[in-house]
Tab-separated table of C-alpha atoms in Angstrom:
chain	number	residue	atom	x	y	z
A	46	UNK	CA	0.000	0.000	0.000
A	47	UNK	CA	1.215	3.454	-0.553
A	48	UNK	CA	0.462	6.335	1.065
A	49	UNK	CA	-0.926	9.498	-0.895
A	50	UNK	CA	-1.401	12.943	0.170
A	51	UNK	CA	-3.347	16.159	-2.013
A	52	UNK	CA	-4.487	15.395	-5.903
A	53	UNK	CA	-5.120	11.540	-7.048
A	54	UNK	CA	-4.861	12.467	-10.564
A	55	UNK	CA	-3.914	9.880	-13.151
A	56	UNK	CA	-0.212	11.318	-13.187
A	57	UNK	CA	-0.372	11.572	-9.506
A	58	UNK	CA	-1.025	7.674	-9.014
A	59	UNK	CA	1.327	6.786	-11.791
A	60	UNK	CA	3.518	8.895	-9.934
A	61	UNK	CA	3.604	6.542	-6.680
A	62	UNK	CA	3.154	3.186	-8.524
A	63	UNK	CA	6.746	4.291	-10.071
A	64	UNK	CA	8.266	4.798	-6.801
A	65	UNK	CA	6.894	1.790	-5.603
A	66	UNK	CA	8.271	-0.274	-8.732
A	67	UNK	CA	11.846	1.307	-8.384
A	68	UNK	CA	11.748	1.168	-4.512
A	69	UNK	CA	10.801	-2.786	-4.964
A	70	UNK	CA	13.202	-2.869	-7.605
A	71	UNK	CA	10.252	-4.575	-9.740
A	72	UNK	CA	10.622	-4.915	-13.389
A	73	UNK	CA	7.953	-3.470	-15.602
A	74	UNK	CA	8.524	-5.836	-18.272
A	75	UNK	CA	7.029	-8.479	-16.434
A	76	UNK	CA	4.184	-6.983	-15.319
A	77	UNK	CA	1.198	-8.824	-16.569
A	78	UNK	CA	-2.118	-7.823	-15.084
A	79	UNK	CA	-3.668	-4.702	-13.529
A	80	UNK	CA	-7.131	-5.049	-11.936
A	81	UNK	CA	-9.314	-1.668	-10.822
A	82	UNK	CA	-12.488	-0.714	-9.721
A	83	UNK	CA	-13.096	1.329	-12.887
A	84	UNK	CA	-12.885	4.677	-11.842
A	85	UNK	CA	-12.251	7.655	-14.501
A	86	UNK	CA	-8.241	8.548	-13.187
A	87	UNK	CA	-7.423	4.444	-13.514
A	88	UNK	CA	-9.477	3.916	-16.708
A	89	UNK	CA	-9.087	7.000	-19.247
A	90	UNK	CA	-8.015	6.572	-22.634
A	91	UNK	CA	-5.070	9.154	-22.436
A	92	UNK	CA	-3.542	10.462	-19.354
A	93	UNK	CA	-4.931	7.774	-17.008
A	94	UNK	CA	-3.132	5.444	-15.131
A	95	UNK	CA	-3.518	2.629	-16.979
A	96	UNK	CA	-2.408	4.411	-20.227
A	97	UNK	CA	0.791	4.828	-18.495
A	98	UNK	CA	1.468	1.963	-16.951
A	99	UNK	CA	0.859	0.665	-20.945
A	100	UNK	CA	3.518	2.971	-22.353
A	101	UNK	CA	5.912	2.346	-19.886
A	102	UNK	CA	6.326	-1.654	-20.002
A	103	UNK	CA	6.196	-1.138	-23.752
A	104	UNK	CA	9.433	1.135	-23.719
A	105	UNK	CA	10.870	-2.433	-21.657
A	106	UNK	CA	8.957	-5.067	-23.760
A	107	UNK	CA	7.629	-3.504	-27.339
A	108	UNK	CA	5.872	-6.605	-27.692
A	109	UNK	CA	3.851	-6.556	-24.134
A	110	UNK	CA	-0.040	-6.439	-23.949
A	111	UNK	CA	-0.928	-5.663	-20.472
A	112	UNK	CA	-4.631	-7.940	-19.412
A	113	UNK	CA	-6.640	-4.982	-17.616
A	114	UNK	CA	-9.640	-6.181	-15.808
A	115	UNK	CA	-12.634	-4.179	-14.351
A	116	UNK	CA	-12.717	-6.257	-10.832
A	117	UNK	CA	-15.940	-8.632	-11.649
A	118	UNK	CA	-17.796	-8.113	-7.880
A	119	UNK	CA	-17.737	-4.090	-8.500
A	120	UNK	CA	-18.900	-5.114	-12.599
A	121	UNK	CA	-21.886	-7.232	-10.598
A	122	UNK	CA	-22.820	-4.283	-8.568
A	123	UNK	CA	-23.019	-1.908	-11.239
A	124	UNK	CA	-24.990	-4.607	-13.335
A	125	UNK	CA	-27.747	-3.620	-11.210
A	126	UNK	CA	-28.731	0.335	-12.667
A	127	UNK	CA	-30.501	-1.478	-15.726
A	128	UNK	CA	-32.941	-2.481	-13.404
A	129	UNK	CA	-35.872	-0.072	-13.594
A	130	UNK	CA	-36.879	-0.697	-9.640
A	131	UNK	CA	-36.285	2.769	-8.129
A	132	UNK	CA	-39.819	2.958	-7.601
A	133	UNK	CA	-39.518	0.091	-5.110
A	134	UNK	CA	-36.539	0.928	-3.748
A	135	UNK	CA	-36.825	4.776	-2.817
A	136	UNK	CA	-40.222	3.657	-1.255
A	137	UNK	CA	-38.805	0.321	1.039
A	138	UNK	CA	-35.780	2.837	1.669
A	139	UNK	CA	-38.294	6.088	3.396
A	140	UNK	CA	-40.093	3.846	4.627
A	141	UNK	CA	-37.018	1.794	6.781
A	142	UNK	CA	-35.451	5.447	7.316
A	143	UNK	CA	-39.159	6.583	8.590
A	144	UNK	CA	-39.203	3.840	11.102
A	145	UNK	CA	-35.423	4.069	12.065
A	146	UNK	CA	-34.591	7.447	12.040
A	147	UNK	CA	-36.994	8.445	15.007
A	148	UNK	CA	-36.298	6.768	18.411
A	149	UNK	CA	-39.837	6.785	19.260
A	150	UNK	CA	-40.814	4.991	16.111
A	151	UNK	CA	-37.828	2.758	16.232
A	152	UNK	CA	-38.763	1.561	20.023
A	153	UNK	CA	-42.897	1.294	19.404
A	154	UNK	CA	-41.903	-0.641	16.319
A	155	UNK	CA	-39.518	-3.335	17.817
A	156	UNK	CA	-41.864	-3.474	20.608
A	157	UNK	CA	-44.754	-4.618	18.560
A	158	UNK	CA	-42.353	-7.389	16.354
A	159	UNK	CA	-41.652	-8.435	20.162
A	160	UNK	CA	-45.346	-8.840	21.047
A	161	UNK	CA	-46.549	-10.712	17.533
A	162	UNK	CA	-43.252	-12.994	18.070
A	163	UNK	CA	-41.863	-12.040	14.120
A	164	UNK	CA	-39.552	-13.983	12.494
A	165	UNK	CA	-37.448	-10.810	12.316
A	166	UNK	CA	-36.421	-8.043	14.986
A	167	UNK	CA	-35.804	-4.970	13.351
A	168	UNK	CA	-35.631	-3.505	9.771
A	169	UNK	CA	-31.677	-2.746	8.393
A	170	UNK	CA	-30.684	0.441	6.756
A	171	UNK	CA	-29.697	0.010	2.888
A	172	UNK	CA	-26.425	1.984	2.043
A	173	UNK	CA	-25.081	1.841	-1.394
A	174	UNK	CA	-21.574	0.675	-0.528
A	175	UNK	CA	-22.778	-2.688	1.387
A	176	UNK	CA	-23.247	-4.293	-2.116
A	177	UNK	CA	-25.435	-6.688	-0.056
A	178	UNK	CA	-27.630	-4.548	1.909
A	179	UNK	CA	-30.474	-3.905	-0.508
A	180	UNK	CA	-31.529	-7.207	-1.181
A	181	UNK	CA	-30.971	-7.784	2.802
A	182	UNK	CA	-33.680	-4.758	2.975
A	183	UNK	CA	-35.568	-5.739	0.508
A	184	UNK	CA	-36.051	-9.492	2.075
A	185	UNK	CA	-36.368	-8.002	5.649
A	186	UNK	CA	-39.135	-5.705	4.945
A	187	UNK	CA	-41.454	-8.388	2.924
A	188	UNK	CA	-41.103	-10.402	5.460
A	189	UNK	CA	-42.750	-7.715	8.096
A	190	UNK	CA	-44.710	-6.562	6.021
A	191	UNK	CA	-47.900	-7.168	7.887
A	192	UNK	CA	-46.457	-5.760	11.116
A	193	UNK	CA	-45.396	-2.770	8.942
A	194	UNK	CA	-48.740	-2.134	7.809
A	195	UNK	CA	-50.142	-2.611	11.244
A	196	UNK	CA	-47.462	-0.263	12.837
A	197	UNK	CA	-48.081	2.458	9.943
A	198	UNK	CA	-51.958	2.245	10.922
A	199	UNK	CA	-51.307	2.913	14.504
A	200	UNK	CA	-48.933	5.612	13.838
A	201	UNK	CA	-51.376	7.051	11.698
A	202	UNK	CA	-49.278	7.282	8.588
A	203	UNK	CA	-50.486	4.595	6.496
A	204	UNK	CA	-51.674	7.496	4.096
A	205	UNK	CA	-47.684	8.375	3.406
A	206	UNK	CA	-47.134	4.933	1.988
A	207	UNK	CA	-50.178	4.464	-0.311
A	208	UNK	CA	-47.745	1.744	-1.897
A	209	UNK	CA	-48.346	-1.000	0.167
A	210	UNK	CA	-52.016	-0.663	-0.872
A	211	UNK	CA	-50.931	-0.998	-4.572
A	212	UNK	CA	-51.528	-4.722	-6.106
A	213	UNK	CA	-49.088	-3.739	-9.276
A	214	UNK	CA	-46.057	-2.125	-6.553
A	215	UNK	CA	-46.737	-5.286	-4.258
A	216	UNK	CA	-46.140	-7.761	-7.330
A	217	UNK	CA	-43.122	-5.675	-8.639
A	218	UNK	CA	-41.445	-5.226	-4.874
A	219	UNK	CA	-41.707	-9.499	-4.745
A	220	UNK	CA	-40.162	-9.577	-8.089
A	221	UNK	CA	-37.757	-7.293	-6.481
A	222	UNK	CA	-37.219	-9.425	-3.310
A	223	UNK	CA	-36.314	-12.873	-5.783
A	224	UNK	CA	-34.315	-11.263	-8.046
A	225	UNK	CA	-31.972	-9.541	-5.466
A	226	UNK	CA	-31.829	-12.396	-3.757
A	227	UNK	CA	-30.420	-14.018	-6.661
A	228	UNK	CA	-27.901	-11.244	-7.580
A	229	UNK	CA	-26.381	-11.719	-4.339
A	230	UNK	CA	-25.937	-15.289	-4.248
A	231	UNK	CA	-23.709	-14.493	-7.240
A	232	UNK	CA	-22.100	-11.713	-5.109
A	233	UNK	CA	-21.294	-13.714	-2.321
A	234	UNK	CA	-20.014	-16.508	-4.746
A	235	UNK	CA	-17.707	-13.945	-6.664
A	236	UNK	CA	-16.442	-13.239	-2.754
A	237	UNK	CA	-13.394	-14.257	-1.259
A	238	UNK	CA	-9.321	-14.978	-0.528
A	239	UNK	CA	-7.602	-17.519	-3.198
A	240	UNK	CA	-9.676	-18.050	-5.952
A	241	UNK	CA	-8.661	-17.926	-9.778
A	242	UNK	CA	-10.029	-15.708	-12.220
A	243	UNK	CA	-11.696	-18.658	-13.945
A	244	UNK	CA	-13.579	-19.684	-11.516
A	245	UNK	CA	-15.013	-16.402	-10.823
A	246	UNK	CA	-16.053	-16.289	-14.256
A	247	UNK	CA	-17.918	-19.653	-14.097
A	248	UNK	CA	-19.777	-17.906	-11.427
A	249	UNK	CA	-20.872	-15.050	-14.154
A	250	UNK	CA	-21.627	-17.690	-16.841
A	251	UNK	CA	-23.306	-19.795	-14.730
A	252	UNK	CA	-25.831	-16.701	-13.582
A	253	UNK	CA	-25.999	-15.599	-17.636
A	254	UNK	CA	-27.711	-19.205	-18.301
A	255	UNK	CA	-29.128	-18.741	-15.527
A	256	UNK	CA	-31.299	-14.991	-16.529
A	257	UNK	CA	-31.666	-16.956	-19.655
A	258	UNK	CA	-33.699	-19.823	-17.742
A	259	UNK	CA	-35.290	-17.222	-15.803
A	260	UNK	CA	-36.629	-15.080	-18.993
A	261	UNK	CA	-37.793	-18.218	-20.766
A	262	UNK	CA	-39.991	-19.095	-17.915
A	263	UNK	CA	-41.487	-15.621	-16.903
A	264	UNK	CA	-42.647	-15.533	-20.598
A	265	UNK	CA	-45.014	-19.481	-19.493
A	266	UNK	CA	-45.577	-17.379	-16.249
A	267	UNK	CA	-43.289	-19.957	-14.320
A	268	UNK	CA	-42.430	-18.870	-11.292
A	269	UNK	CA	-40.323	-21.821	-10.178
A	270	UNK	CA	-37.137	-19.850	-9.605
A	271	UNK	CA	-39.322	-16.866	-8.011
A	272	UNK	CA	-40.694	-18.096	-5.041
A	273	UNK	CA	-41.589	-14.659	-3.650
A	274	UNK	CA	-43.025	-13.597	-6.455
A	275	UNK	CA	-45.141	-16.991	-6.716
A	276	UNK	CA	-47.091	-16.577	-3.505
A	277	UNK	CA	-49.135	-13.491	-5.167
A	278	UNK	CA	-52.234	-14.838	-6.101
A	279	UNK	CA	-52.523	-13.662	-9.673
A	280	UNK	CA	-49.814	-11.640	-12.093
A	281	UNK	CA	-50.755	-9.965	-14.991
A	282	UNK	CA	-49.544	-10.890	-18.465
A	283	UNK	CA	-48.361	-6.926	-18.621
A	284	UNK	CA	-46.553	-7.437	-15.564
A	285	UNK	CA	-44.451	-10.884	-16.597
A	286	UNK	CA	-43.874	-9.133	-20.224
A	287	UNK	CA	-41.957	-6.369	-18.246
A	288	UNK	CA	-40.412	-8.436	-15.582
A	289	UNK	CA	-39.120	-10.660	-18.522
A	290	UNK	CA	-37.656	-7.556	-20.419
A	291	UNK	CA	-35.990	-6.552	-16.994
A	292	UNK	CA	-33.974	-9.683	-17.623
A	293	UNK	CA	-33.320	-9.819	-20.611
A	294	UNK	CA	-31.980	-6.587	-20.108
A	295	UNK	CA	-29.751	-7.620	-16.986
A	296	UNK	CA	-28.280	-10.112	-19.333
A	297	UNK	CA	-27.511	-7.975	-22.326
A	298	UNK	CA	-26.001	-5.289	-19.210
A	299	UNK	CA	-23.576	-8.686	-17.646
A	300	UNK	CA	-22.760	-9.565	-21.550
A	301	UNK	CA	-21.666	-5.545	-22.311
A	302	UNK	CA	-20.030	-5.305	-18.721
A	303	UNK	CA	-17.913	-8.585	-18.636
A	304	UNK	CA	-16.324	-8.315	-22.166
A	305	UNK	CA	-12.788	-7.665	-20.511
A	306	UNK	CA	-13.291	-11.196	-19.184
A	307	UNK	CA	-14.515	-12.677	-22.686
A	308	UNK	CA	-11.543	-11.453	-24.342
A	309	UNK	CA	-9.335	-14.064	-22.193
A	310	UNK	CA	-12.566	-16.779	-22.123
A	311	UNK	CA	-10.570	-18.903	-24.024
A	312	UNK	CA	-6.869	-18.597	-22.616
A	313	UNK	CA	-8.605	-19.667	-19.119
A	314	UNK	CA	-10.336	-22.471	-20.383
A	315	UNK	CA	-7.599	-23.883	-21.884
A	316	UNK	CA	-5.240	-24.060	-18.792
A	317	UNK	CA	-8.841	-24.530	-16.504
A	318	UNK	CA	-9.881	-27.866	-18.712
A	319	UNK	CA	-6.847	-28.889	-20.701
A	320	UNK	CA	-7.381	-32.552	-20.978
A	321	UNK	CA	-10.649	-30.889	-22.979
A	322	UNK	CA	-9.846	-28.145	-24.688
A	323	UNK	CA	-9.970	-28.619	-28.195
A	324	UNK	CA	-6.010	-28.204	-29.380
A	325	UNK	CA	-7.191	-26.260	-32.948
A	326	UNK	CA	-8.432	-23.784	-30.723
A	327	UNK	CA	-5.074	-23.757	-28.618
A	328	UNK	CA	-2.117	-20.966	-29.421
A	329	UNK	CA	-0.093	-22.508	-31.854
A	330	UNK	CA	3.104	-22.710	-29.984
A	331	UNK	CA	0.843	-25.322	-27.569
A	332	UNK	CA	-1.064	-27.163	-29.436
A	333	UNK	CA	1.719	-29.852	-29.743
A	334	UNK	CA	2.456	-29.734	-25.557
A	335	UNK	CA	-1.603	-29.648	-25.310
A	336	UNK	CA	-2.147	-32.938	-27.614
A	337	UNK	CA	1.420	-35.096	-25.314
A	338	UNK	CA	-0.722	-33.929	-22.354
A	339	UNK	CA	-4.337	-34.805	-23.433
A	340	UNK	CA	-2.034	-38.378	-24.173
A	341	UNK	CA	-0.624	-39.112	-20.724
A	342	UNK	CA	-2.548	-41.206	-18.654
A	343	UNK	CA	-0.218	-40.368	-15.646
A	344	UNK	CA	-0.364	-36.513	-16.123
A	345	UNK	CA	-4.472	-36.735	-16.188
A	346	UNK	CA	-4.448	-38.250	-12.860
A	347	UNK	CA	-2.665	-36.298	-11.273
A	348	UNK	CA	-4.333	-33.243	-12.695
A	349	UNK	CA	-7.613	-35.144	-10.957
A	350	UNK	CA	-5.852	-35.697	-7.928
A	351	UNK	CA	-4.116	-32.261	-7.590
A	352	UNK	CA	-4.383	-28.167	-6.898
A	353	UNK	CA	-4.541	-26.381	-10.677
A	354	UNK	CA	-1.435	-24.388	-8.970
A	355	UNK	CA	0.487	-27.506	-7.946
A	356	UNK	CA	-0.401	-29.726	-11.248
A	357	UNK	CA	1.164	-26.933	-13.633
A	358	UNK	CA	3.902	-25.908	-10.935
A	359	UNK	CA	5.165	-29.596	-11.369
A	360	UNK	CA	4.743	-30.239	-15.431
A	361	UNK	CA	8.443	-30.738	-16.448
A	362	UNK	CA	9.449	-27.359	-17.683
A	363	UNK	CA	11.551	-28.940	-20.954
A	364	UNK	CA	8.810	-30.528	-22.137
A	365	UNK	CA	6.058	-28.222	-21.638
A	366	UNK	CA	7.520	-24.684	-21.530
A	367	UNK	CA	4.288	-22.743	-23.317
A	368	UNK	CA	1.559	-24.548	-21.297
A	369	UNK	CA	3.516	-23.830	-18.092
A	370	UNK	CA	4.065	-19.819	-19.488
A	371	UNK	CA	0.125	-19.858	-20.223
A	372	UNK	CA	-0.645	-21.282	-16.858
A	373	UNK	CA	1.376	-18.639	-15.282
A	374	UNK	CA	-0.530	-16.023	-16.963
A	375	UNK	CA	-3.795	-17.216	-16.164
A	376	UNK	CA	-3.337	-18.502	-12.292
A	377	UNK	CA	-1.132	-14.836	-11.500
A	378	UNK	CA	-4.190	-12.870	-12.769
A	379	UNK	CA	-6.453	-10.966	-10.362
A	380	UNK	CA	-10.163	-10.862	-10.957
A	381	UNK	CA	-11.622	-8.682	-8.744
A	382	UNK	CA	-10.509	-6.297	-5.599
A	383	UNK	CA	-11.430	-7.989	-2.883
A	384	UNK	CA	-8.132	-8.648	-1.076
A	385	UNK	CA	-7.279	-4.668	-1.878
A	386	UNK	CA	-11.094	-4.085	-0.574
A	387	UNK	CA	-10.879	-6.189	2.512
A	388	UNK	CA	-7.234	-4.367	3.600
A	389	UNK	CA	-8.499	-0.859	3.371
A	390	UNK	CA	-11.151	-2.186	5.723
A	391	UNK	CA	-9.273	-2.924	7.991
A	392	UNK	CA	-7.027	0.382	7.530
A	393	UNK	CA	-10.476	1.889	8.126
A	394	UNK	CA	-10.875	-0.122	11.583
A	395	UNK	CA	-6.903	0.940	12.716
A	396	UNK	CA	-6.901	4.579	10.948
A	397	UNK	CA	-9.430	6.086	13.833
A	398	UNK	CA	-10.020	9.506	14.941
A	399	UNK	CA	-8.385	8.711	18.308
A	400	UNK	CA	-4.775	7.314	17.562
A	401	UNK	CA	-3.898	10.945	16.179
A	402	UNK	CA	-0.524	9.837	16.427
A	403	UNK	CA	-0.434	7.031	13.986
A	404	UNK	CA	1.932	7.495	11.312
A	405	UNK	CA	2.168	6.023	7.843
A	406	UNK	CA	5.103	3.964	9.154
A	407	UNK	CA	2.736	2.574	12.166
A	408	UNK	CA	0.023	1.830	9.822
A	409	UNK	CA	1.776	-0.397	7.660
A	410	UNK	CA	3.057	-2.131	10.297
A	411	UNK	CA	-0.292	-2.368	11.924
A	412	UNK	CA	-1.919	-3.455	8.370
A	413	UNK	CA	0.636	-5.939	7.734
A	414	UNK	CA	0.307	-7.832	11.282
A	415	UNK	CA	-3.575	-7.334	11.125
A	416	UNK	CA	-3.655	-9.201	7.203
A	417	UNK	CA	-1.231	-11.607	7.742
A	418	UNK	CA	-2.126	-15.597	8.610
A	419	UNK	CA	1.120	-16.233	9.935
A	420	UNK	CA	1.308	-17.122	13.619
A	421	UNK	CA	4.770	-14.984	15.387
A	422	UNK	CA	7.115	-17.281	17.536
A	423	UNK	CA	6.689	-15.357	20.436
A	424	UNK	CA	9.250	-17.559	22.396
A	425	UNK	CA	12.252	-17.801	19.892
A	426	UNK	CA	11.327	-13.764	19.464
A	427	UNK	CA	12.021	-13.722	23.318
A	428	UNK	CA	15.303	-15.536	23.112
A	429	UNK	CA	16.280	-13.417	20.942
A	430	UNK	CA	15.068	-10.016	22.502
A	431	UNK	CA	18.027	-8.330	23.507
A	432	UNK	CA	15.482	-5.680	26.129
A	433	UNK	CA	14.255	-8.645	28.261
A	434	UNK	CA	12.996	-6.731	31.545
A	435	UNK	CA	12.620	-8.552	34.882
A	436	UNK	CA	9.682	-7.031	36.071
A	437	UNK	CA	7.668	-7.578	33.023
């Protein structure tokens, strides 16, 4: 992590990642990958960082193409704007605010969930950076829904939420309540320490197929895969004809967004599934390593028995030099921010109004013992310690 202090302009971050590079004494020619969250200084054409970083492994390597990814969980997230559900949305969101944001109305409202025994105890706030909190809110307040109503009525404002009277808003907030749920199965999936870039795609393929599926059976007026939305007693053939073109538009929105990943589809298949990969499709300075491996008995074992990291980390190197290059570039690639997302969390946690005193020195420090797995040897660190006190 490096610190930065006053402008975060594209030649500003360029700028540090330099130092860094030089500091580390890291070569630019073998730098392979850079993964963002998408933002305009990172992403611009010209005088972004990523144009930069471009230019200068090409004065290194002329013959370098840099993979730049969009990180696939904040690509998920902003999947979501093609749905047109602000209607249902703004209204859950003043209406958990309404009951939250007043203590009075906060108490007398988990007081009656207390007395009717709900399922639930209280309603959550939705907040646009939790990429998980609005189908959380969504899901909470359906399920109190009656208790809403019934505290609304005894506050006397069930006139401000007219809504909740409103058989087309009631069908389109369950719609709401499945499909979110959905999207964040796929979040929590995409979520997480150690995982290759292919297998986070799978998880976006697997969910495209899946808004297919979903699509083709909203148009019968199946509602297998929308349990919510089935327990409505009757839906509207206007209403499934938009709820099936908010799909099909979510699907066109994760084809357009995840077209960085496409580009590599089939580089990551080939070193994901090479004992299946068809070898016309392979590079052709592989094909022949990819057809004596597709023949070995003994090195489709142990790709069966084995870690994808392990199996190409032992191939012999004299035999298979390309498939072992391609692995590298494949298993080395980051798809998404997470481990970046999860640190600055935690600099968040440390970084507190109160330690005033906390330098940039101390923080990394702090950040490196609070990310690390490693257990410290606190008794050969003793031994060793050369200010042993007595009375301590």
């Amino acid at each position: 992590m490096e610190s930065m202090k006053g402008t975060t302009r594209g030649s500003d971050l360029y700028d540090a990642v330099s130092g860094c590079m030089q500091r580390m004494n890291l070569p630019w020619a073998k730098l392979l990958n850079v993964t963002t969250d998408g933002c305009p200084n990172l992403t611009g054409k010209n005088t972004r960082l990523l144009r930069r970083i471009q230019d200068r492994v090409r004065e290194d390597d002329p013959n370098s193409t840099l993979i730049f990814l969009h990180c696939i969980i904040h690509q998920e997230a902003l999947s979501k704007s093609v749905l047109k559900l602000d209607h249902v949305t703004k209204t859950v969101v003043k209406l958990v605010n309404f009951i939250r944001a007043r203590a009075l109305n906060h108490r007398q409202f988990i007081q009656l969930l207390e007395e009717s025994e709900a399922e639930h105890t209280d309603v959550q706030y939705h907040s646009n950076v939790r990429w998980l909190s609005l189908g959380t809110v969504l899901r909470r307040v359906w399920d109190l829904r009656d208790q809403i109503g019934v505290f609304l009525e005894n506050v006397g404002k069930a006139g401000d939420f007219p809504e909740l009277e409103d058989s087309d808003w009631m069908l389109d907030f369950a719609f709401a309540v499945d499909l979110m749920g959905h999207l964040n199965d796929l979040n929590r999936k995409l979520q997480g320490k150690d995982v290759f870039v292919h297998e986070l795609y799978s998880y976006v393929r697997a969910f495209r197929a899946k808004l297919t599926l979903f699509s083709r059976q909203m148009t019968n007026k199946s509602f297998t895969h929308f349990p919510t939305l089935a327990t409505m007693k009757h839906v509207p053939s206007r209403l499934t004809v938009k709820y099936t073109t908010t799909l099909e538009d979510l699907h066109t929105e994760f084809n357009r967004r995840f077209s960085d990943f496409g580009k590599i589809e089939k580089e990551m298949e080939m070193v994901s599934a090479p004992f299946s990969f068809d070898s016309d499709q392979a590079p052709p300075e592989a094909q022949l390593e990819l057809i004596d491996m597709q023949c070995d008995p003994t090195l489709k074992e142990k790709f069966a028995s084995s870690s994808l990291d392990r199996f190409y980390g032992a191939l012999n190197e004299g035999k298979f030099p390309n498939m072992r290059r391609h692995a590298q570039r494949m298993l080395v690639l980051f798809g998404s921010t997470y481990v970046c997302e999860q640190t600055f969390s935690v600099m968040n946690f440390n970084k507190s109004r109160y330690r005033s005193r906390l330098t940039d020195t101390h923080l990394s420090s702090v950040l490196r013992i609070s990310t690390l797995n490693t257990t410290p040897d606190f008794g050969d660190l003793v031994k060793k310690g050369d200010r042993l006190s007595c009375s301590h």
